[in-house]
Coordinates of C-alpha atoms and ligand atoms in Angstrom, one line a residue:
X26 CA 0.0 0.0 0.0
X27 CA 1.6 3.5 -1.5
X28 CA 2.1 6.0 1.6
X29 CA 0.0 8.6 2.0
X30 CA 2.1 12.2 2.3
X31 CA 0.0 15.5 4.0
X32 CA 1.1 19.2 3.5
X33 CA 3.9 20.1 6.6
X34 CA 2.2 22.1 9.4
X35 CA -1.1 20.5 9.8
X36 CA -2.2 17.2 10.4
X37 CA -3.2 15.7 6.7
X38 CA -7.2 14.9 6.4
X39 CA -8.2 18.2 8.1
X40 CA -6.2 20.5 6.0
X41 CA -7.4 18.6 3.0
X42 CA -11.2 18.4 3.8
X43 CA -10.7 22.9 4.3
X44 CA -9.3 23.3 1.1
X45 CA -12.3 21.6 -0.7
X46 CA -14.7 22.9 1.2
X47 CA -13.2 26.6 0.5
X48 CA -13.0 26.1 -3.4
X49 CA -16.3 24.8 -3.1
X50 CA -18.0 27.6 -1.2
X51 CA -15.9 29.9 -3.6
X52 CA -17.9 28.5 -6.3
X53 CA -21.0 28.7 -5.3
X54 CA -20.4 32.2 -4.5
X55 CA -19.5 32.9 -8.0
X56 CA -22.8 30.9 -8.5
X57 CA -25.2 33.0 -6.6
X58 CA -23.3 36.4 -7.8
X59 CA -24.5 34.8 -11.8
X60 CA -28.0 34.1 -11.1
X61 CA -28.7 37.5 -8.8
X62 CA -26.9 39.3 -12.1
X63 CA -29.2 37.2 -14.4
X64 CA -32.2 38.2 -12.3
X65 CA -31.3 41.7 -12.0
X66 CA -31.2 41.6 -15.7
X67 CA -34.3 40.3 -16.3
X68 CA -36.0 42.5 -13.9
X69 CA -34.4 45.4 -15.9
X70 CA -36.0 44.0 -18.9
X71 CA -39.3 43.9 -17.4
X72 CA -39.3 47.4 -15.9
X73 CA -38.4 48.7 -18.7
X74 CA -41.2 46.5 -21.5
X75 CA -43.6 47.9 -18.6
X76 CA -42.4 51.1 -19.1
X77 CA -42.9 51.2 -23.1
X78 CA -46.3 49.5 -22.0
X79 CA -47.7 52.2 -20.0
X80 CA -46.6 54.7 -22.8
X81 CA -48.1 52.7 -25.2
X82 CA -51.2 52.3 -22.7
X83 CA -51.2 56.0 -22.0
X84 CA -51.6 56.9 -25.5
X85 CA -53.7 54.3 -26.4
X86 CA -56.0 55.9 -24.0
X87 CA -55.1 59.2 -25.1
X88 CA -56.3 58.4 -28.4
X89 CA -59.6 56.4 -27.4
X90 CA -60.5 59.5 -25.3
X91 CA -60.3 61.9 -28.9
X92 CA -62.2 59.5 -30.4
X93 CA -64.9 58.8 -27.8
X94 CA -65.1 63.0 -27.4
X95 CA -65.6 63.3 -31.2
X96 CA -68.4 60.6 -31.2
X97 CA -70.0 62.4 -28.7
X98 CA -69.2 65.3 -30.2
X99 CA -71.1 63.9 -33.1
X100 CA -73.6 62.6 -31.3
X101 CA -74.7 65.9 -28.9
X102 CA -74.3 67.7 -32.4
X103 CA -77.1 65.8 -34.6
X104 CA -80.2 67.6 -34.2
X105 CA -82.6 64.5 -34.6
X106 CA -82.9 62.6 -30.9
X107 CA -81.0 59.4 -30.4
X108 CA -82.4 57.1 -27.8
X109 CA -80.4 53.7 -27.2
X110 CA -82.1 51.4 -25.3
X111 CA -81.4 47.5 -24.1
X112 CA -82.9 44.3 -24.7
X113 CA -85.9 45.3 -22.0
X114 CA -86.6 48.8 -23.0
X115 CA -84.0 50.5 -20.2
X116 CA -83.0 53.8 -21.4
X117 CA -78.9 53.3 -21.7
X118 CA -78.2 56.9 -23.7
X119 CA -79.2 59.9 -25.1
X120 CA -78.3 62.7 -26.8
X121 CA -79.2 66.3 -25.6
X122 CA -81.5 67.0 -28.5
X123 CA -83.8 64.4 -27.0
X124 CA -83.0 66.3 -23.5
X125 CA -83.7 69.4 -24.7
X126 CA -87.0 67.8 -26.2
X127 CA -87.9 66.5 -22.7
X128 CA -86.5 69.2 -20.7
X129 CA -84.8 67.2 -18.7
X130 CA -81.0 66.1 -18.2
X131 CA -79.3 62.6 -18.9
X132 CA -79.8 61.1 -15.2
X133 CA -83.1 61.9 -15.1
X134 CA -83.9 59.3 -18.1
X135 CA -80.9 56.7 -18.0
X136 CA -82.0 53.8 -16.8
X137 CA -85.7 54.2 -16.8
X138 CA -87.6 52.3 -18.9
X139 CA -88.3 54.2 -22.4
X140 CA -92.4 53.6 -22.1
X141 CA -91.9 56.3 -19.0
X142 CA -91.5 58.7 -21.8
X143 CA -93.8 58.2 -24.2
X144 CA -97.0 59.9 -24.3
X145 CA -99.3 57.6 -22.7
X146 CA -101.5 57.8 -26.2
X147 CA -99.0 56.1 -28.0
X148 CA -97.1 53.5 -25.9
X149 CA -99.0 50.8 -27.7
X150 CA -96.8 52.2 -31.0
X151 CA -93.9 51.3 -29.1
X152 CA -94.0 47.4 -28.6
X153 CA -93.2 46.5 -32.4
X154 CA -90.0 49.2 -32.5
X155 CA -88.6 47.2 -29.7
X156 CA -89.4 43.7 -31.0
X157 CA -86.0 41.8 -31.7
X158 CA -84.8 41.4 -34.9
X159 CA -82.8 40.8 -37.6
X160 CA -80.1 43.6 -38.2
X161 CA -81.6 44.7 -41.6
X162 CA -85.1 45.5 -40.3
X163 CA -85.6 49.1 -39.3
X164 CA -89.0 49.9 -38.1
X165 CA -90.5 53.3 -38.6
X166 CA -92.9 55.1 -36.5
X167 CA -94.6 58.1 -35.4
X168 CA -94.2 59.1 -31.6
X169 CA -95.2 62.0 -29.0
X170 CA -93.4 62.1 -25.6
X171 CA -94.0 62.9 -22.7
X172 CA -92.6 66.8 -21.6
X173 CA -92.0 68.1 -18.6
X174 CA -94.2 70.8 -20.6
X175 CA -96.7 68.4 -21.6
X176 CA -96.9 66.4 -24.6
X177 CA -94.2 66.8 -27.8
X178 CA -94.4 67.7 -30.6
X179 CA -94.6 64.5 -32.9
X180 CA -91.4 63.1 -33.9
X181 CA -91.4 60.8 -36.7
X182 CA -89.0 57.3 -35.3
X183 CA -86.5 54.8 -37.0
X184 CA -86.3 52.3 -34.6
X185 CA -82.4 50.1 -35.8
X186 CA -81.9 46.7 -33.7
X187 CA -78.4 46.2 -32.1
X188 CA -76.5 43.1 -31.6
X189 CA -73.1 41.8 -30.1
X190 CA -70.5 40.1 -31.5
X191 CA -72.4 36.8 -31.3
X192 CA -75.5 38.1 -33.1
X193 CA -77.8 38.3 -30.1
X194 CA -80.3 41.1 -30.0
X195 CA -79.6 43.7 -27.3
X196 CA -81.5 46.3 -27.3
X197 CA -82.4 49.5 -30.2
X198 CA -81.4 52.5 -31.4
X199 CA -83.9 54.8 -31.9
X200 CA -83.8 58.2 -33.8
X201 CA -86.6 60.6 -34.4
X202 CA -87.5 63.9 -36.0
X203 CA -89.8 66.3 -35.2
X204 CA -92.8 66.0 -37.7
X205 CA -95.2 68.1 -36.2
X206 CA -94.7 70.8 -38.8
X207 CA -94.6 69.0 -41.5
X208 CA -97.4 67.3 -40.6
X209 CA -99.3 70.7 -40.1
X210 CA -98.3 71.8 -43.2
X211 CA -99.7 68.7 -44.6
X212 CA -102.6 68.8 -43.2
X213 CA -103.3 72.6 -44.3
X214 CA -102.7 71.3 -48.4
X215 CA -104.6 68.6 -47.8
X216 CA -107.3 71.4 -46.8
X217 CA -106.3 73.5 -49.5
X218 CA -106.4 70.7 -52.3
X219 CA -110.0 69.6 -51.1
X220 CA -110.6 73.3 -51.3
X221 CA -109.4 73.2 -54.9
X222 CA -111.2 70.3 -56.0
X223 CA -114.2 71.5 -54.2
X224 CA -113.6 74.8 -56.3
X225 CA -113.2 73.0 -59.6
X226 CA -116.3 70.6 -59.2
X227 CA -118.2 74.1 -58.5
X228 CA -116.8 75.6 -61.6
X229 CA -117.5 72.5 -63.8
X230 CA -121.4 72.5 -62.3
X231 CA -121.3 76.2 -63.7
X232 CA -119.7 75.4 -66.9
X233 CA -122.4 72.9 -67.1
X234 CA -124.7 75.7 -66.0
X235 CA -123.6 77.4 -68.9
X236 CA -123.6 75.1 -71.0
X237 CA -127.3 74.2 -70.5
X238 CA -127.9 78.0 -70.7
X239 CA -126.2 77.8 -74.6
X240 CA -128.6 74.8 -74.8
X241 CA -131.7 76.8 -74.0
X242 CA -130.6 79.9 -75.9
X243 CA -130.3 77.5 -78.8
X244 CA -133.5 75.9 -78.0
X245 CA -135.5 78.7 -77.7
X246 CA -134.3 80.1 -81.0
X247 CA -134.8 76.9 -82.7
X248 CA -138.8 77.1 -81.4
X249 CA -138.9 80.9 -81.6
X250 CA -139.2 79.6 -85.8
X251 CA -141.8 77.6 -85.9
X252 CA -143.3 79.3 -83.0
X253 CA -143.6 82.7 -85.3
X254 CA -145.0 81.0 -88.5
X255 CA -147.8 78.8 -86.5
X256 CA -148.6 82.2 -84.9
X257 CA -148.8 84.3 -87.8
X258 CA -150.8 81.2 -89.9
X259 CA -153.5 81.3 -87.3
X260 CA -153.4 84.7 -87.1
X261 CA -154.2 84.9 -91.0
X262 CA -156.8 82.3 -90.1
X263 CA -158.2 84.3 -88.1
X264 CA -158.4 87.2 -90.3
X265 CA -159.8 84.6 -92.8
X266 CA -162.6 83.6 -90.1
X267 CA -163.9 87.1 -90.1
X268 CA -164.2 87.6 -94.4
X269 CA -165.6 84.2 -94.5
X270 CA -168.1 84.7 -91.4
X271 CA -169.0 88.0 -93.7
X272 CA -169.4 86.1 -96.6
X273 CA -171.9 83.5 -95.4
X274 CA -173.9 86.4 -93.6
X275 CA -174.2 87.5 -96.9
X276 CA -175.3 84.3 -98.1
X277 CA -177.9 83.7 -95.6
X278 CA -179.5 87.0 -95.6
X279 CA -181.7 88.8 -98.2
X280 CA -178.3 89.3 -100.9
X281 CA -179.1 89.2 -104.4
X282 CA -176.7 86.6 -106.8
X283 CA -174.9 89.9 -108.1
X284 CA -174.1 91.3 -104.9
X285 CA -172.8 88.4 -104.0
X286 CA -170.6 87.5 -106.3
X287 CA -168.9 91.3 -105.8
X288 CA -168.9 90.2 -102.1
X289 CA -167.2 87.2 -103.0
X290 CA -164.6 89.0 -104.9
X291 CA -164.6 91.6 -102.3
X292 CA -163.4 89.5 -99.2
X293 CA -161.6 87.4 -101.4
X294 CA -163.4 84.2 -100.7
X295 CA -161.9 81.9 -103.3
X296 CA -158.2 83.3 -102.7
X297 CA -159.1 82.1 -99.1
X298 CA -160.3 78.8 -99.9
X299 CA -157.0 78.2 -101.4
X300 CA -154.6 79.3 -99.3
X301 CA -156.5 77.2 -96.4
X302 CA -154.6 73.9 -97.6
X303 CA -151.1 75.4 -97.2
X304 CA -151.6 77.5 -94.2
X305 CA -153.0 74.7 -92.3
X306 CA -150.0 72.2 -93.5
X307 CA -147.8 74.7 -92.4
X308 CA -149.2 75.1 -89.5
X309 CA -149.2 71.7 -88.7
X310 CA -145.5 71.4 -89.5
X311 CA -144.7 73.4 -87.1
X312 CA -146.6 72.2 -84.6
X313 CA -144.4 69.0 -85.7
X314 CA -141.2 71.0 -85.7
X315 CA -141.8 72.1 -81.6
X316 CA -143.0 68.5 -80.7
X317 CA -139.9 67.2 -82.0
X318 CA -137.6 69.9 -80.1
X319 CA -139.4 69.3 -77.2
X320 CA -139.0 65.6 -77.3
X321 CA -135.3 66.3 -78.3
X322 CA -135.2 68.4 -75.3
X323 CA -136.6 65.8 -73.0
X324 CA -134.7 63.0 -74.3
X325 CA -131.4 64.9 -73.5
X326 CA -132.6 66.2 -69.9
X327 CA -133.5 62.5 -69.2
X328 CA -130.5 60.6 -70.2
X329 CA -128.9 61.6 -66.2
X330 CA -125.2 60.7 -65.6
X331 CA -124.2 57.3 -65.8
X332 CA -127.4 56.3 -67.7
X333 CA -126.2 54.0 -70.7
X334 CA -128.7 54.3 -74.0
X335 CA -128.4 53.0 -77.5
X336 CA -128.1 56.8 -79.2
X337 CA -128.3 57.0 -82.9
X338 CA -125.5 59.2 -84.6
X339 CA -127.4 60.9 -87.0
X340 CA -130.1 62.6 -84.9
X341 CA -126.8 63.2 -81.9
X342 CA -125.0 64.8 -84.4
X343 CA -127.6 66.9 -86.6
X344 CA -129.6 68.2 -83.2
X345 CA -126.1 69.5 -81.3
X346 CA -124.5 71.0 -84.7
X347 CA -127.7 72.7 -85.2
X348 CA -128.2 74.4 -81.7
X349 CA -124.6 75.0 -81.3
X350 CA -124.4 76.8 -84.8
X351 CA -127.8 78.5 -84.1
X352 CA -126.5 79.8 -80.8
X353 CA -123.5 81.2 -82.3
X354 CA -125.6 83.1 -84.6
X355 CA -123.0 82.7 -87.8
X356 CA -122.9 81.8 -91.0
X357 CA -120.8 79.0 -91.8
X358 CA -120.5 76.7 -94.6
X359 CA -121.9 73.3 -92.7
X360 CA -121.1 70.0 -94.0
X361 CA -122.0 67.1 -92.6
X362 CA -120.9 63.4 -93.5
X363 CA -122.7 61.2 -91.4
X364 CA -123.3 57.1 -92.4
X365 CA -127.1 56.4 -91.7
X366 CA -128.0 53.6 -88.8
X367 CA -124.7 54.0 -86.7
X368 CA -125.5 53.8 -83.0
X369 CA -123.1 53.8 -79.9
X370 CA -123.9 53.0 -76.1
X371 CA -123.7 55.8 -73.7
X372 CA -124.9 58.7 -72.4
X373 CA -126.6 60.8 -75.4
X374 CA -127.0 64.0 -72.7
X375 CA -122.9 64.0 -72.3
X376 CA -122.2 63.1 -75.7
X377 CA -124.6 65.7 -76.9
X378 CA -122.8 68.2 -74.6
X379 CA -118.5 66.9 -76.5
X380 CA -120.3 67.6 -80.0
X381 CA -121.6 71.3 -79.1
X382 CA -118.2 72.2 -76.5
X383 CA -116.2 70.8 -80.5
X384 CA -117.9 72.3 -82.4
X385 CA -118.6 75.9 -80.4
X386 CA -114.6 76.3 -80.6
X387 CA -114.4 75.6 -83.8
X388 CA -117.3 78.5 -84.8
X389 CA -115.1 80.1 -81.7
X390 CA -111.7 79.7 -83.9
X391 CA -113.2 80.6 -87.5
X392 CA -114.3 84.0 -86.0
X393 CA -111.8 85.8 -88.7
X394 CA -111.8 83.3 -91.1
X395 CA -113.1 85.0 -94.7
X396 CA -115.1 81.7 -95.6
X397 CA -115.7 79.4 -92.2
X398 CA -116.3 75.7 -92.9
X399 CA -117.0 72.7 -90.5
X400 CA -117.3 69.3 -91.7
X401 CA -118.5 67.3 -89.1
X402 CA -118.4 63.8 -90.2
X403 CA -119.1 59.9 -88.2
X404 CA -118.1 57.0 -89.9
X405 CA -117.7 53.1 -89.5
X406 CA -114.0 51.7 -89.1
X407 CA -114.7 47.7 -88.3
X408 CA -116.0 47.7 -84.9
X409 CA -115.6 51.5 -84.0
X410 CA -117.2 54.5 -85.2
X411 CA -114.5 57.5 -85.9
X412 CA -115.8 61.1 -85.4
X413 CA -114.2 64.2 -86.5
X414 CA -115.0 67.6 -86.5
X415 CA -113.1 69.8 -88.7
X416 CA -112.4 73.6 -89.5
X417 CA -111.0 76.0 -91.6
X418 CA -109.9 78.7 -89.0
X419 CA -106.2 79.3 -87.8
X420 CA -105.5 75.9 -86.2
X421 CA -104.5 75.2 -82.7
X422 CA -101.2 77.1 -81.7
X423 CA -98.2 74.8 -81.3
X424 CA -97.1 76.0 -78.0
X425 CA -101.0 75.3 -76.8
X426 CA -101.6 72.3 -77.8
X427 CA -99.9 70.3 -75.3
X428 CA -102.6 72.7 -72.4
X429 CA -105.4 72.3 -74.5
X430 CA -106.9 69.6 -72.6
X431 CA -105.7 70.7 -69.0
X432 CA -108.9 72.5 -67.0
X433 CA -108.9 76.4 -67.1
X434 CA -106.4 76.4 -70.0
X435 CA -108.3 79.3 -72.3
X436 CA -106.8 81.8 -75.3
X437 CA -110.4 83.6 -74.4
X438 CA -110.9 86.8 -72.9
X439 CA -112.5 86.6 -69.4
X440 CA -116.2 86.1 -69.3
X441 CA -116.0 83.9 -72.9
X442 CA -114.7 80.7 -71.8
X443 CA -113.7 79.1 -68.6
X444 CA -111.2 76.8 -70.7
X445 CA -113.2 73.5 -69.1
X446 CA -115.2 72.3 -72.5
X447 CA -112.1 70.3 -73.8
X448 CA -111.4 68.9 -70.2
X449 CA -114.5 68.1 -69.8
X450 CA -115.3 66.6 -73.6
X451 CA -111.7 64.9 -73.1
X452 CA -113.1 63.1 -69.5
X453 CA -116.5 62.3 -71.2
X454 CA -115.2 61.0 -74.7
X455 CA -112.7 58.6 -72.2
X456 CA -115.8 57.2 -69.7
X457 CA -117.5 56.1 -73.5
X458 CA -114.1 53.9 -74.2
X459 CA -112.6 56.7 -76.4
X460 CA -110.1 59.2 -76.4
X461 CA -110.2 62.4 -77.7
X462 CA -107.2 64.1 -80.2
X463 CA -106.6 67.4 -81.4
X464 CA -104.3 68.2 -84.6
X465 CA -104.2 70.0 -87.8
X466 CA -106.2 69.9 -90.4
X467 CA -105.1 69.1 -94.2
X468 CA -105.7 72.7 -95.4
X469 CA -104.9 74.1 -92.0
X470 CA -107.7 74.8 -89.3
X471 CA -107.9 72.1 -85.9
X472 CA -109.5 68.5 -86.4
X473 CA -110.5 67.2 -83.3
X474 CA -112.0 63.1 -83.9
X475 CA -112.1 60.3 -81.2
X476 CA -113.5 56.7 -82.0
X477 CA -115.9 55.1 -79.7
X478 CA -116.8 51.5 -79.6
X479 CA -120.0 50.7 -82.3
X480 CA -123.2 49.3 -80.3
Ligands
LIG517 N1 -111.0 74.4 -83.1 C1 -110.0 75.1 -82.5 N2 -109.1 75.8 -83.1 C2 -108.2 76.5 -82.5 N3 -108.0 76.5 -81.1 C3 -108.9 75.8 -80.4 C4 -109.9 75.0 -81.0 N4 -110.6 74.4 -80.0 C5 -110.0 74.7 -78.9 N5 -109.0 75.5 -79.1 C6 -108.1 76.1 -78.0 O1 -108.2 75.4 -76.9 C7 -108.5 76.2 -75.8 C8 -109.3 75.4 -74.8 O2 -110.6 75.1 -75.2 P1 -111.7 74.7 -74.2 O3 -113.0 74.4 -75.0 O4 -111.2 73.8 -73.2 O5 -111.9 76.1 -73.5 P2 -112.6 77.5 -74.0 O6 -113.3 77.2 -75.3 O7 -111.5 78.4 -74.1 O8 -113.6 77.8 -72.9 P3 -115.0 77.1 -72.6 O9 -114.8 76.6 -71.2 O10 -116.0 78.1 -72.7 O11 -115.1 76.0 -73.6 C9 -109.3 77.4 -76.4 O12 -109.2 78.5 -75.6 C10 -108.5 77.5 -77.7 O13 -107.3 78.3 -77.5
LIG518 MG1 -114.7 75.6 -75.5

């Protein structure tokens, strides 16, 4: 076994076990001193990522305060209210219009449930702007709330659902615009237009006033004819009665054969006897010629609006181009081309009344013309019949003839047309299944036709 040698001045184990245990506690030492740096640096490294974090943070929330202050900004600055509610109706926000509407600051409504301020008329118009729903669906609506004043004006309502990120419904947005004076406004041209068409249905009753008044003027001159020839037959006759009562005195009394026969000659006896014939037949015509006015006359005052008729062409056409010329009092060269047996269904009063409003203008328009001519004709085109009344006057100005057929349109001087005969013929002619067209004539004047459905 080798000997074992120690270090001089110290007994050997001992002096050997303090020199390991010295390196060793030297090395852990260095140990310690490694990890404490290694924390030291780390802790460095935190301090210093918490630092940049709290900058970041800082202006993060620097930044989310500007934009929070301009949505509100935008928010208090939009004049229509904005209400958000949740899920149950609880007031969440507002924006000061809808303060300034209630009178009454943001604490006083947040929270509360939205029903609270409502007009208690119109809560009921609240339940289906709170219903849940699909994004897309905006309800409208028309609501009054409650003031501290009273009750608001009345706001018209967009009521837009809101969701979160999972798609659940949680609550609305609700904006609103005062209405109220709008509505007013409304309301007063809804006045006015009933006015207006009030005024208009007065003015057509007087055009058809007047109308009828043309009628009768054109009647009674049509009768004042025969009228004048039955009265001055039967005032011959009468004139006639007294000779002849003469006469047969003569006859029957004490007369002798001469005397007679100067009698005879005298009261002009046999002159009379032959004039009898024609003066009776005359007489009688005329009495034909009223009775057939008159029943004319009747036929058109009993034919009341809405009353559908088989009405014969010819006798429309000849009895409203006759009074309407006679009432005009003018000479015009008259033709009229008119198939026999064509018949419509309508109203022969109102179509009686588009013939004489056509064919007044035309006399109307043909007031300078040197030598006036209408041609009124009515013919058959397969199943229709196609009427046209033509003139020779100036012809409808371009610029007008777009406004003829509005109501009150009128070239004529106040007091000789209201400018309502064309509406009205135009409104007529369209209830009988036609339609009623003005336009030039081949040699100039204005044709005005329209085609109405044979019967
Ligand atoms: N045959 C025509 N030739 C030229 N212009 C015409 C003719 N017919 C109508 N017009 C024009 O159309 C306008 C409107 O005619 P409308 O019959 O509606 O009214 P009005 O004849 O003026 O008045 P009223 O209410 O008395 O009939 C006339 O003022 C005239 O300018
Ligand atoms: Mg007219």
């Amino acid at each position: 076994m080798p000997e074992v040698t120690h270090p001089p001045g110290a007994s050997e184990p001992e002096t050997l076990l303090k020199l390991i245990a010295k390196r060793g506690a030297m090395e852990l030492d260095q140990e310690r001193e490694g990890a404490w740096i290694e924390v030291i640096r780390k802790m460095d490294e935190v301090y210093s990522d918490l630092l940049r974090y709290e900058v970041d943070l800082e202006h993060k929330n620097a930044e989310l305060e500007e934009a929070q202050a301009f949505v509100t900004n935008v928010i208090e600055s939009v004049s229509d209210i904005l209400i958000v509610c949740d899920a149950k109706g609880l007031v969440q926000q507002v924006n000061s219009a809808f303060q300034h509407t209630l009178g009454c600051s943001v604490t006083d409504i947040v929270s509360r449930n939205i029903a609270d301020v409502i007009d208690i008329k119109d809560r009921a118009k609240l339940i289906p702007l709170l219903k849940p729903r699909s994004a897309s669906d905006v309800v409208d609506g028309e609501l009054r709330f409650s003031a501290e004043s009273g009750s608001s004006d009345l706001f018209a309502i967009n009521a837009s659902p809101r969701h979160d990120h999972r798609g659940r419904f949680i609550g609305v947005v609700l904006t609103g615009r005062p209405i109220g004076e709008l509505r007013r406004a409304y309301e007063e041209l809804h006045k006015a237009h009933h006015e207006l068409q009030r005024a208009q249905r007065q003015l057509v009753e007087q055009e058809k006033m007047a109308s009828l008044g043309r009628l009768v003027a054109g009647v009674a001159h049509e009768l004042n004819n025969p009228i004048s020839f039955v009265y001055g037959n039967v005032h011959t006759l009468m004139r006639y009665r007294t000779a002849i009562a003469a006469y047969l005195d003569a006859v029957h009394g004490e007369a002798k054969e001469d005397d007679l026969a100067a009698k005879r000659r005298s009261l002009r006896i046999d002159e009379i006897l032959e004039d009898f014939g024609p003066l009776i037949e005359g007489t009688l015509e005329g009495a034909v010629r009223i009775s057939e006015i008159v029943k004319n006359l009747r036929r058109l005052s009993f034919s009341k609006l809405g009353e559908v008729e088989r009405v014969n062409i010819e006798r429309l056409i000849n009895t409203a181009v006759l009074w309407a010329v006679r009432t005009k009092q003018v000479r015009i060269d008259l033709q009229l081309e008119i198939e026999p047996e064509l018949w419509v269904c309508g109203n022969e009063g109102q179509l009686h009344q588009v013939i004489v409003n056509l064919v007044e203008n035309a006399i109307d328009a043909m007031r300078g013309t040197e030598a006036p001519r209408l041609v009124v004709s009515a013919v058959r085109r397969g199943n229709e019949i196609l009427f046209r009344i033509s003139d020779n006057g100036p012809g409808i100005d371009k610029d007008h003839i777009s406004h003829i057929f509005e109501p009150f349109f009128t070239t004529k001087r106040v007091g000789e047309g209201t400018g309502l005969g064309l509406w009205i013929s135009y409104g007529i002619v369209r209830e009988h299944g036609g339609e009623l067209v003005a336009g030039y004539g081949p040699e100039g004047g204005a044709t005005f036709s329209f085609a109405l459905p044979a019967a």
